Short mmCIF file of C-alpha atoms and ligand atoms in Angstrom, two decimals:
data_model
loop_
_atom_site.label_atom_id
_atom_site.label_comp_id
_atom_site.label_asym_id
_atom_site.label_seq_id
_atom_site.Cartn_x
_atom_site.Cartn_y
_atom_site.Cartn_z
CA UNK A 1 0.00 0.00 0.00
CA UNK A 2 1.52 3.65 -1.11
CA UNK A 3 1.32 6.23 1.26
CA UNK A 4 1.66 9.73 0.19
CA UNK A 5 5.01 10.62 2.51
CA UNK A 6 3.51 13.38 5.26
CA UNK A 7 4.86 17.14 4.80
CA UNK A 8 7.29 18.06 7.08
CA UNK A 9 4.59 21.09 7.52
CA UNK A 10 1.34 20.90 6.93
CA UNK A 11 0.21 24.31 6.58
CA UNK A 12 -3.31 24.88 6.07
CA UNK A 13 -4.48 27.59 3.83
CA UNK A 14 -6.34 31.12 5.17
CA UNK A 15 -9.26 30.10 3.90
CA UNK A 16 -9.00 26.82 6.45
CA UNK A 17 -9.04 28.97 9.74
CA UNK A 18 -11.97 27.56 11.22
CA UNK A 19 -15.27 30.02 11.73
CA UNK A 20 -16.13 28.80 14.98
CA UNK A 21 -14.88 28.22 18.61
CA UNK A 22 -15.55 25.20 20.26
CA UNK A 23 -17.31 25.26 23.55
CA UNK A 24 -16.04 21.81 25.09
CA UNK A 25 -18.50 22.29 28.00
CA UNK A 26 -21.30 21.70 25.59
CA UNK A 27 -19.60 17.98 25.72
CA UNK A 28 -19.39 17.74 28.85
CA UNK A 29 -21.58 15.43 31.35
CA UNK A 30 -19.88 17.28 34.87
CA UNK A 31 -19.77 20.99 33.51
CA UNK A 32 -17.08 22.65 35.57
CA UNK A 33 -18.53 23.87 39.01
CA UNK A 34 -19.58 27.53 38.94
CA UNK A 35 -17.93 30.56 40.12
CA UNK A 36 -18.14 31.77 43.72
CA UNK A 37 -19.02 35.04 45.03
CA UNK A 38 -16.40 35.61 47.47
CA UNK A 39 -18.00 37.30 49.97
CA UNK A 40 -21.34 35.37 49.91
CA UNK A 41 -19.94 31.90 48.89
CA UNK A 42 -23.10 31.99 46.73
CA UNK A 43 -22.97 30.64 42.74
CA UNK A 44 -21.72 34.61 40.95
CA UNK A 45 -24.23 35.84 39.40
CA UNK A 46 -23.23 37.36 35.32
CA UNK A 47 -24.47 40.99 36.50
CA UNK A 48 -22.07 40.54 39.32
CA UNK A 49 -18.96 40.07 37.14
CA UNK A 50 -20.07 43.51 34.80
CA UNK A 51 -17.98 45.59 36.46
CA UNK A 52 -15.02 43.61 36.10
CA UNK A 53 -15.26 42.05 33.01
CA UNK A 54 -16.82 42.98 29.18
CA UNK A 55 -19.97 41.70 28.62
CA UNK A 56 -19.50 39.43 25.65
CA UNK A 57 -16.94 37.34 27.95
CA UNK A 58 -19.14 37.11 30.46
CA UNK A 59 -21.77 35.36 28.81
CA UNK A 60 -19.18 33.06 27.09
CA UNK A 61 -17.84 32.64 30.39
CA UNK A 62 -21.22 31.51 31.65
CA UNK A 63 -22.41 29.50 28.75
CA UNK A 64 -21.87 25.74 29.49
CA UNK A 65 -24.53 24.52 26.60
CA UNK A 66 -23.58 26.52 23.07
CA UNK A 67 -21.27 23.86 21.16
CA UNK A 68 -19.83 26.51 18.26
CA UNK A 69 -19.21 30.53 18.80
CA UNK A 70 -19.03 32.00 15.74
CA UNK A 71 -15.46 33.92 15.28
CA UNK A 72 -16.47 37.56 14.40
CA UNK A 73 -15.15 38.32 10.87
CA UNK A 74 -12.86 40.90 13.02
CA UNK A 75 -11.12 38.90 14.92
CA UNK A 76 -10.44 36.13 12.09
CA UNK A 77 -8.92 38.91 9.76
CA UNK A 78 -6.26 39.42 12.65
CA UNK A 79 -6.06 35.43 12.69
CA UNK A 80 -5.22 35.68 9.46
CA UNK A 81 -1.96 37.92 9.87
CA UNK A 82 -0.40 34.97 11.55
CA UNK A 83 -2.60 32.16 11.22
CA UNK A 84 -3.31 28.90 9.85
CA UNK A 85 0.11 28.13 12.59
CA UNK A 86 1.78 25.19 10.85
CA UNK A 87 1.54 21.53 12.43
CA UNK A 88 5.06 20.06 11.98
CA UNK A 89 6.09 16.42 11.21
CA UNK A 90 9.65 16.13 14.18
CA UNK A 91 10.97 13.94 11.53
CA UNK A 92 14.20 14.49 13.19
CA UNK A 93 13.48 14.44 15.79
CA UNK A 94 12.26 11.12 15.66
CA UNK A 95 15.36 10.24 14.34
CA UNK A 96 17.65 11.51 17.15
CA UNK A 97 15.48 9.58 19.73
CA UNK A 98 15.49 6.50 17.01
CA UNK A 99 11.94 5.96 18.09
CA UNK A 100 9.35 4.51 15.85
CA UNK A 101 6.94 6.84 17.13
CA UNK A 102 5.64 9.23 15.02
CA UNK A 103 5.87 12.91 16.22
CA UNK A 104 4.02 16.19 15.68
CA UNK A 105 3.57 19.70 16.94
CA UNK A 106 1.55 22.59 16.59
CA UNK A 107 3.44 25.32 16.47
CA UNK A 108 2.29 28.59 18.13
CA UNK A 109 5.15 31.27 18.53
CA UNK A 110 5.31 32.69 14.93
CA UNK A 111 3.75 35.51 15.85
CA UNK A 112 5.61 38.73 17.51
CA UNK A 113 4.10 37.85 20.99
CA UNK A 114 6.29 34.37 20.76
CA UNK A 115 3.37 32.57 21.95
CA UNK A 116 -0.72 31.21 21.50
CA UNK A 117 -2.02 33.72 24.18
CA UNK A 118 -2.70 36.28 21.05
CA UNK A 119 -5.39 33.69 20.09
CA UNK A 120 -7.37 34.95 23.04
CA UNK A 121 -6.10 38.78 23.26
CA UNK A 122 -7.45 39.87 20.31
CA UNK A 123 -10.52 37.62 21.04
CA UNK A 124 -10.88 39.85 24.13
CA UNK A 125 -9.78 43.43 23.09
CA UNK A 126 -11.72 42.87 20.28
CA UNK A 127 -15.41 42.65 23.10
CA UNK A 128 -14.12 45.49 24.95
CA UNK A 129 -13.65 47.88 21.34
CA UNK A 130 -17.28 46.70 20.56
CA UNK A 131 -18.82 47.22 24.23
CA UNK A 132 -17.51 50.45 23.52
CA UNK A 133 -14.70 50.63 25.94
CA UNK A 134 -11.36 52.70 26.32
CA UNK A 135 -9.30 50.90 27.87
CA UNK A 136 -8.30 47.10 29.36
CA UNK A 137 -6.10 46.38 32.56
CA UNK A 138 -4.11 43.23 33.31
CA UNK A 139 -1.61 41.67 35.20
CA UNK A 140 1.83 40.11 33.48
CA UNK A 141 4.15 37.72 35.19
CA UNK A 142 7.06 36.83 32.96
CA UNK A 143 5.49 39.26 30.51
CA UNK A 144 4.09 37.07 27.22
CA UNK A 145 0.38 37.88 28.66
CA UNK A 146 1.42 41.54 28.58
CA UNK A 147 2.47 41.15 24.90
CA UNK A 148 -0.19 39.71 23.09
CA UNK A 149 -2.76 41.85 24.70
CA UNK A 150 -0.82 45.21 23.97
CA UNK A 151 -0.38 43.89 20.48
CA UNK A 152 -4.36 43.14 20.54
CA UNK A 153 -4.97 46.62 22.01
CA UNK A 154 -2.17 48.25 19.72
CA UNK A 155 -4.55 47.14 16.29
CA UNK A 156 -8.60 47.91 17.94
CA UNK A 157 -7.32 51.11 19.04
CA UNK A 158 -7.76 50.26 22.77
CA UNK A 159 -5.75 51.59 26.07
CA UNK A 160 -3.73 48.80 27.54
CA UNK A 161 -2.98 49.54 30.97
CA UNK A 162 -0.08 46.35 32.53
CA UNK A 163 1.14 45.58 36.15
CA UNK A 164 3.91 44.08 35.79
CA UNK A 165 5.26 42.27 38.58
CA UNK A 166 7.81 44.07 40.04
CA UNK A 167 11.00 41.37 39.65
CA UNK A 168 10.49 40.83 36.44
CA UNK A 169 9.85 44.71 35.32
CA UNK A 170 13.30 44.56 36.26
CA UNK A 171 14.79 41.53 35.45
CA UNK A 172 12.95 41.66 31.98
CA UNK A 173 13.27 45.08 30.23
CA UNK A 174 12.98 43.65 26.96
CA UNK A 175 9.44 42.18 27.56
CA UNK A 176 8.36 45.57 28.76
CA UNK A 177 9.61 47.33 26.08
CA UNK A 178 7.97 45.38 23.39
CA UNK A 179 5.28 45.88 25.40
CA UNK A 180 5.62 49.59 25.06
CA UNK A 181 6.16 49.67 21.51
CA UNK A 182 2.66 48.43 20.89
CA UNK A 183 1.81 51.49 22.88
CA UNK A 184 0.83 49.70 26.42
CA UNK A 185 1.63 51.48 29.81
CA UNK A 186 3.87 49.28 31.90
CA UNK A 187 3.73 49.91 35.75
CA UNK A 188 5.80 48.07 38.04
CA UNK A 189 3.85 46.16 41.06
CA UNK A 190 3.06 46.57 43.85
CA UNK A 191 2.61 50.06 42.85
CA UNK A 192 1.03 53.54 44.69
CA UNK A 193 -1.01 54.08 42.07
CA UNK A 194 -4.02 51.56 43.55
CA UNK A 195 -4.98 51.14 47.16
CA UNK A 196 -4.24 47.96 47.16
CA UNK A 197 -0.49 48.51 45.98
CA UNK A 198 -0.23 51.41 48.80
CA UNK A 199 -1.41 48.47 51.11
CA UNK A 200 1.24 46.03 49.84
CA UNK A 201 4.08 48.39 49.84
CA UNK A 202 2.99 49.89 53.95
CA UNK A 203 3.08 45.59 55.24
CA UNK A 204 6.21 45.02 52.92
CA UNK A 205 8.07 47.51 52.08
CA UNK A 206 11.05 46.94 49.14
CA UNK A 207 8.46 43.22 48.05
CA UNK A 208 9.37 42.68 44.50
CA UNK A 209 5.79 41.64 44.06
CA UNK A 210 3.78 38.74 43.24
CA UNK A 211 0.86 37.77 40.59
CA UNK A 212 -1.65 37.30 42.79
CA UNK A 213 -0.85 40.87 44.25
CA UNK A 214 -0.57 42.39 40.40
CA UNK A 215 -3.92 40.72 39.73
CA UNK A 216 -5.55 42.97 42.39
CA UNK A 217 -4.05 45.53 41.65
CA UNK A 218 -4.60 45.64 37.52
CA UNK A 219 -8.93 44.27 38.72
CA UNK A 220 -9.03 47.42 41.42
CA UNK A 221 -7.88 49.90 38.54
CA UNK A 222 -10.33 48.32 35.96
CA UNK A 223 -13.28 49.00 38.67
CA UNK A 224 -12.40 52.14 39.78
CA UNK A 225 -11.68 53.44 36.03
CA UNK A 226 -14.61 55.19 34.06
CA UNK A 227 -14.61 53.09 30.47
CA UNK A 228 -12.01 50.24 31.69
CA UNK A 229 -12.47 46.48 31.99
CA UNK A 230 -10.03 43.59 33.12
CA UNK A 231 -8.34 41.11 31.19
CA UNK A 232 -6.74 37.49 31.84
CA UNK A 233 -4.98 35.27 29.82
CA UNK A 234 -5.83 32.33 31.09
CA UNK A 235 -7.57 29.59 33.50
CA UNK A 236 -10.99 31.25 32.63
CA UNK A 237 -13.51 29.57 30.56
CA UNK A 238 -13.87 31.79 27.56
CA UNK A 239 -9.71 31.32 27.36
CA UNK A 240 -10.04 28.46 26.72
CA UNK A 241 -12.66 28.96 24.82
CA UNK A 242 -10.69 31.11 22.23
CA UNK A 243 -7.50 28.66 22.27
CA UNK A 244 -9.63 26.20 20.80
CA UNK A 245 -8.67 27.44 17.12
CA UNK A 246 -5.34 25.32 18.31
CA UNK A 247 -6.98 21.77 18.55
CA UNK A 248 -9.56 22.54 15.62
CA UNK A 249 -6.71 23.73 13.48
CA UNK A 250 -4.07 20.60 14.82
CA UNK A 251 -7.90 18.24 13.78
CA UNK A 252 -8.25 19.97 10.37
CA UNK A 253 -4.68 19.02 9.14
CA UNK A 254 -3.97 15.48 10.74
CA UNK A 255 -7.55 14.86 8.75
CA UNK A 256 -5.93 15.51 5.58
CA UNK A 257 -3.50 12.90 6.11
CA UNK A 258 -5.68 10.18 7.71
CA UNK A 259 -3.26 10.83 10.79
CA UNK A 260 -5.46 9.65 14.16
CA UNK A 261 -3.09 10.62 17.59
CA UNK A 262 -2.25 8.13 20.09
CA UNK A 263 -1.23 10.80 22.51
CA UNK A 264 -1.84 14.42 22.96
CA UNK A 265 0.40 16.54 25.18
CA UNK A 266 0.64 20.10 26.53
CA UNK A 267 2.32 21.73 29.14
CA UNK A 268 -0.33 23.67 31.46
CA UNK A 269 0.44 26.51 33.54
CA UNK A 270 -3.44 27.46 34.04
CA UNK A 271 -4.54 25.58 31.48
CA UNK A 272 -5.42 27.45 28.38
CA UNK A 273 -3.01 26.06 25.55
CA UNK A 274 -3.62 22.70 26.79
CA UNK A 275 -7.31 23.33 27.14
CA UNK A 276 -7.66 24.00 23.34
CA UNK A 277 -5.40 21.86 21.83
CA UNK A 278 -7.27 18.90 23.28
CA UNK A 279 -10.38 20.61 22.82
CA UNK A 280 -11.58 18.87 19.57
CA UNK A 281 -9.91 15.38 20.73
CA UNK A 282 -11.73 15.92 24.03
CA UNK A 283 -14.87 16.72 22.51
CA UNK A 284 -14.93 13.13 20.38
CA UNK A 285 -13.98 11.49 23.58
CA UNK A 286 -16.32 13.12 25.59
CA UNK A 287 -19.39 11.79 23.05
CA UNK A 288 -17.32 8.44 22.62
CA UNK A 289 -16.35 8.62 19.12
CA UNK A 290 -12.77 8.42 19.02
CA UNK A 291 -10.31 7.78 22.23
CA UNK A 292 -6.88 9.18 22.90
CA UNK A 293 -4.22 9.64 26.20
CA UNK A 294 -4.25 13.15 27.29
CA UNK A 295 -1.33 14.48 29.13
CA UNK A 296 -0.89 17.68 30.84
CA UNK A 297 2.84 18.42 31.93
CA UNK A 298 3.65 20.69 34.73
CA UNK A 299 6.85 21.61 36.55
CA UNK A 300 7.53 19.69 39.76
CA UNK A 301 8.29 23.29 41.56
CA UNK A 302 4.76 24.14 41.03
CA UNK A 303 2.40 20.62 40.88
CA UNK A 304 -1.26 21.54 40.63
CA UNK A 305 -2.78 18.89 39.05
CA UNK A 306 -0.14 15.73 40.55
CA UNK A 307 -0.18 17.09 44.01
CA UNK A 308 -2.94 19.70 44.62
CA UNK A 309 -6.26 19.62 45.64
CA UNK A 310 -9.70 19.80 43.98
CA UNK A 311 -10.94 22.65 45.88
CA UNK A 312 -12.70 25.95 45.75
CA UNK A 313 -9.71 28.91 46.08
CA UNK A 314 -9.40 32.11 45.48
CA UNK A 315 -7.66 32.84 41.97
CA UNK A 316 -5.82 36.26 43.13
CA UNK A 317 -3.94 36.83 46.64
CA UNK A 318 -5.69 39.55 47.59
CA UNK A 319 -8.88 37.77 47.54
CA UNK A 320 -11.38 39.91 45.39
CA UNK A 321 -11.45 37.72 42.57
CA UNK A 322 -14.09 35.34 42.49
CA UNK A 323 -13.43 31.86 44.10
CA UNK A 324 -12.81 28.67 41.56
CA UNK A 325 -12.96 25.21 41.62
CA UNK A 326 -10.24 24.05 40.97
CA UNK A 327 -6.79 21.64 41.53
CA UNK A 328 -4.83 24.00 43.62
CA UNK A 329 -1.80 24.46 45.84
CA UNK A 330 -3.13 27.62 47.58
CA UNK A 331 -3.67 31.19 46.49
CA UNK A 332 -0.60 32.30 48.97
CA UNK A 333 1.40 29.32 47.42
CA UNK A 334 4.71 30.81 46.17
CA UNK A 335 6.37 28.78 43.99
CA UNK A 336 10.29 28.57 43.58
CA UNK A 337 11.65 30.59 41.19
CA UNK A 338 11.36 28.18 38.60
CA UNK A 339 12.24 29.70 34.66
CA UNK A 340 8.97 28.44 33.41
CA UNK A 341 7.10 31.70 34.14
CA UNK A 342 3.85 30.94 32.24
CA UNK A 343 3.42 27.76 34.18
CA UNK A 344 3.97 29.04 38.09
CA UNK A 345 0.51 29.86 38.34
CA UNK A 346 -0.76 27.95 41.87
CA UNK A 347 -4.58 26.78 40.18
CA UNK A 348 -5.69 25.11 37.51
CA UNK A 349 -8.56 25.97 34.42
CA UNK A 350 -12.22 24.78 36.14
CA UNK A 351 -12.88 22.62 33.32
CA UNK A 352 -9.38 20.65 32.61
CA UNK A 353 -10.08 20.35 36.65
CA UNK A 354 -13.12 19.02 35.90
CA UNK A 355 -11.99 16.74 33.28
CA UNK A 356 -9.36 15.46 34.65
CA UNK A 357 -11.11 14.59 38.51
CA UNK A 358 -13.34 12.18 35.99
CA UNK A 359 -10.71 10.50 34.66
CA UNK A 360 -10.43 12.01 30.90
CA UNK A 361 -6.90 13.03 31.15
CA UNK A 362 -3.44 11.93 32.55
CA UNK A 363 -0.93 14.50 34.51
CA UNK A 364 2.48 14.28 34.92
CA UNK A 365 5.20 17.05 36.42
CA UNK A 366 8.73 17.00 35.24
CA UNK A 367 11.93 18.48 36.78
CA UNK A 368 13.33 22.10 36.05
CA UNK A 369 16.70 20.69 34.69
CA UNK A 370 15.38 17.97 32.10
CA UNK A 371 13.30 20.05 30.86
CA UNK A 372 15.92 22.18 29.04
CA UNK A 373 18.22 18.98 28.90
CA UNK A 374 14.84 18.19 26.08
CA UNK A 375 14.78 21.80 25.17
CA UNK A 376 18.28 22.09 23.46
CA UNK A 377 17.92 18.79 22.03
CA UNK A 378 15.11 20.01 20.59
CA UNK A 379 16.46 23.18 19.73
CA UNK A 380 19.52 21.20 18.19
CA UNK A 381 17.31 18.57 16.16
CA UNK A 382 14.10 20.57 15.07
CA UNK A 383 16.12 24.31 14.81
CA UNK A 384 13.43 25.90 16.64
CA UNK A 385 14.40 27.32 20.19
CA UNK A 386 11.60 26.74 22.42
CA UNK A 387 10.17 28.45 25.45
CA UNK A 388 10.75 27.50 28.90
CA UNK A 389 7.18 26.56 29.11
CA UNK A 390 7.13 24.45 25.85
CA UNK A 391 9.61 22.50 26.69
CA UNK A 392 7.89 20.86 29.31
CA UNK A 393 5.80 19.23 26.91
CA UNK A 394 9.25 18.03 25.03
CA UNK A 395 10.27 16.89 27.69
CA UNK A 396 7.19 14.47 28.28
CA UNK A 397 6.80 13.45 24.44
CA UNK A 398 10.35 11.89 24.80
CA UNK A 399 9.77 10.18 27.12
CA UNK A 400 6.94 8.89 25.86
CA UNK A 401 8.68 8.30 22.31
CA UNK A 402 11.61 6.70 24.11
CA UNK A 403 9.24 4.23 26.09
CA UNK A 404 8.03 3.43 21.90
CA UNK A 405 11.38 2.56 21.26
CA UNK A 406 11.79 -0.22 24.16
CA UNK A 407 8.51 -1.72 22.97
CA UNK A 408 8.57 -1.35 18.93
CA UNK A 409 5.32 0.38 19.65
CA UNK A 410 4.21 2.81 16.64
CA UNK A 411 2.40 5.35 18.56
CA UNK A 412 1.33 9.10 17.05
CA UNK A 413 2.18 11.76 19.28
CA UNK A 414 0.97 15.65 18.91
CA UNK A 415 1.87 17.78 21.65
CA UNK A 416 1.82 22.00 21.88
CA UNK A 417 5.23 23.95 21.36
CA UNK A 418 3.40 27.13 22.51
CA UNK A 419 6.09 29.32 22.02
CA UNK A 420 9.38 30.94 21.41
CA UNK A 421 12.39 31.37 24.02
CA UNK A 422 14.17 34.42 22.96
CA UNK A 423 13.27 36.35 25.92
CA UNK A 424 14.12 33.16 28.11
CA UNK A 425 17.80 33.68 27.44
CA UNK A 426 18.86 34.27 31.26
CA UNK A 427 17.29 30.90 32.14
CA UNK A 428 19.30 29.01 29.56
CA UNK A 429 22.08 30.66 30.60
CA UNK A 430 21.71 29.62 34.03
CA UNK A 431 21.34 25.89 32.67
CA UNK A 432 24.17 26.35 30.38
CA UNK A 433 26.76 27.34 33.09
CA UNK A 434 25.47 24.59 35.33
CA UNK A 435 23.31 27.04 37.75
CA UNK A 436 19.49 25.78 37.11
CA UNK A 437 18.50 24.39 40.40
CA UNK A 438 15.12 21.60 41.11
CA UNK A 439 13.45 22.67 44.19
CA UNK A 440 10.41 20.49 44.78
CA UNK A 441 8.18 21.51 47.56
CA UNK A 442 8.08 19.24 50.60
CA UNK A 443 4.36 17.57 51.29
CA UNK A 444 4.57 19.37 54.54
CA UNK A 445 5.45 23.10 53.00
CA UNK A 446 2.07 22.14 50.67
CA UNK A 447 0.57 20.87 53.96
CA UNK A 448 0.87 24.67 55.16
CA UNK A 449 -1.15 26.16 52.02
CA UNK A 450 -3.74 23.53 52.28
CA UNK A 451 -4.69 24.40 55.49
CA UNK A 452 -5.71 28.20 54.72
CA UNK A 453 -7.89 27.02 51.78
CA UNK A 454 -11.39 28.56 52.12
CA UNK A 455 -13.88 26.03 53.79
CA UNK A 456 -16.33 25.11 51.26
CA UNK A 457 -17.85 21.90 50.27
C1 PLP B 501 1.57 31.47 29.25
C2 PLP B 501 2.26 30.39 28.54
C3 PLP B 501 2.00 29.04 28.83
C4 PLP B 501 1.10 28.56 29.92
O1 PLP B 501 -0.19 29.05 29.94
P1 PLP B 501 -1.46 28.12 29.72
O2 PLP B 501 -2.60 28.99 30.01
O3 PLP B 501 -1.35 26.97 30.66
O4 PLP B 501 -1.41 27.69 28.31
C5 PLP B 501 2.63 28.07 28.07
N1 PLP B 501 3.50 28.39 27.11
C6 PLP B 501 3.80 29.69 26.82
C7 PLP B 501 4.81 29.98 25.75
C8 PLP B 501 3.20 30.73 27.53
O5 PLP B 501 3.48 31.99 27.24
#
């Protein structure tokens, strides 16, 4: 039997970029438990959530039932400066491992913002231009968040308005001026400009800041600001909602070729690239049409789905944000500073929670060091140089090609190279010279977070 030899890209053309989002919830029997008022404990309510949030995203937020959301013809024209993203054949990388499995990823980091979360920043800059709006806030960690939505903001003509935690303001000037370029304001945090920050900085003075404390901070200035909204670039529902062009894309072009995966991988900091790769996959196994192994790969510093807990939390530190249900070390939990930025997030997206407390999908967390041991091989083999948060996934789709090779097993692997590592530099230095250190929290230091989770059952 001939078989036409598979590109080592298949790239789809424009006219491919699918027209819809897929809602997975629709799919799902246990729908991801609702959203807590924090003060009341009480289901939120959508009118609750107006102030803080644009009103198209709430009600995607919200919907559990609509299968397909039409992409507005706005938002697919921007797709189309930088999608179809090509789904690549490893051939050698393959080859290095000498594995018979067959290897593919979807690559998302050919865009300026090095990584998928544009998918969703234009998605949301785009509700906030049509509800009228002047400006967006948001909190960035490492700083790719920051980027895509200031690029997002940058073409609909919106204000972009970043907290940027303090450290890596610092430690990352480059991120902040690309950030800039696309015409975003950058403020370090904690900073005096909200009440919150003035809080922070009176309890600690000289903190170099924290997510959870940049997240209040950016939600407190969207509130208080005539015109503004908040932002966030992942774990929410509509996130992942958006990120499902990933997984319907990945479908479209392994269709073409007959190609059915064995194995689907992503690394998942709070959940969204993950979330919509699978999305598709999930959705067939979810109606039990088609089965495959889902794994999500996180870093052993910061373990939310191997060693957290399926609980409701609060998703900020300073408590304002609604409470989630979720897998979760603890909304103080402070992970160590591990070079995987996107991924040190301490919960985990409601409905991968969901999915994965019923069994759907596998987790498994991988060590700081091995993960750019597989992220310069793959850099070596496949040219690409990955991000920090990629690479986890590498790292996990070797082994799993390497246990192929001791049993002669054939199977198809895609997994999610979500982005670029050019701003990552530092941390590969650090490995290079030797310097990259694997701190794994103790169960007792967990212990300590699990113990100020909120009581509610
Ligand atoms: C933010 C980020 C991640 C992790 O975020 P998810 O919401 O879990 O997808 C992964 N990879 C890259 C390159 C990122 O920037």
């Amino acid at each position: 039997m001939s078989q036409e030899k598979i590109p080592y890209k298949i790239y789809l053309d424009e006219k491919e970029i699918p027209r819809n989002w897929y809602n997975v919830r629709a799919d799902m029997k246990n729908k991801p438990a609702p959203l807590l008022n924090p003060a009341t404990h009480e289901p939120m309510k959508p009118e609750e959530l107006a102030p803080v949030f644009c009103e198209e995203l709430i009600a995607q937020e919200f919907d559990n039932d609509t299968r397909y959301f039409p992409i507005p013809e706005e938002i697919l024209n921007f797709y189309k400066v930088y999608r179809p993203s090509p789904l690549v054949r490893a051939y050698f990388l393959e080859e290095k491992l000498g594995t018979p499995a067959k290897i593919y990823y979807k690559f998302e980091g050919n865009n300026t913002s090095g990584s998928h979360k544009l998918n969703s920043s234009v998605a949301q800059a785009y509700y906030a231009k049509k509800q009228g709006l002047k400006g967006v806030t948001t909190e960035t960690g490492a700083g790719q968040w920051g980027t895509a939505l200031s690029m997002a903001c940058a073409y609909f003509g919106l204000d972009c308005k970043v907290y940027m935690v303090k450290v890596s303001y610092e430690q990352k000037p480059f991120r902040r001026e690309v950030m800039r370029t696309y015409g975003a304001s950058v403020t370090p945090s904690p900073s005096m400009e909200t009440e919150v920050g003035k809080k922070i900085l009176a309890e600690h003075p000289g903190t170099t800041g924290s997510l959870g404390c940049a997240i209040s901070e950016a939600v407190e200035k969207a509130v208080t600001t005539e015109g503004y909204r908040y932002v966030l670039g992942s774990v929410l529902n509509q996130v992942l909602l958006h990120q499902s062009v990933i997984g319907l894309e990945t479908k479209i072009a392994l269709d073409k070729y007959g190609v059915k995966p064995d194995i689907i991988i992503g690394c998942a900091g709070g959940g969204s690239n993950l979330g919509g790769l699978i999305a598709p996959f999930m959705g067939e196994k979810l109606r039990g049409e088609a089965d495959y192994r889902i794994i999500a790969v996180e870093p052993a510093s910061c373990p939310s789905f191997t060693r957290g807990k399926y609980a409701y939390d609060f998703c900020d530190t300073g408590m304002v944000c609604p409470l989630a249900k979720m897998y979760t070390l603890g909304s103080d939990f402070i992970p160590a500073p591990n070079h995987a930025g996107g991924l040190r997030y301490h919960g985990m997206s409601p409905i991968l929670s969901q999915l994965y407390a019923d069994g759907y999908m596998e987790a498994v967390s991988v060590g700081q060091t091995s993960v750019f041991e597989a992220a310069e091989l793959f850099a070596r083999v496949e040219g690409i140089l990955p991000a920090p948060e990629s690479s986890h996934a590498i790292r996990a789709t070797i082994d799993e090609a390497l246990k192929c090779k001791e049993t002669g097993e054939e199977k198809t692997i895609v997994f999610g190279l979500t982005g670029t590592g050019y701003f990552d530099l530092v941390a590969y230095e650090k490995f290079h010279d030797g310097k990259m250190t694997d701190y794994v929290p103790t169960d007792e230091e967990l212990q300590t977070y699990f113990n100020k989770l909120p009581k509610i059952y």
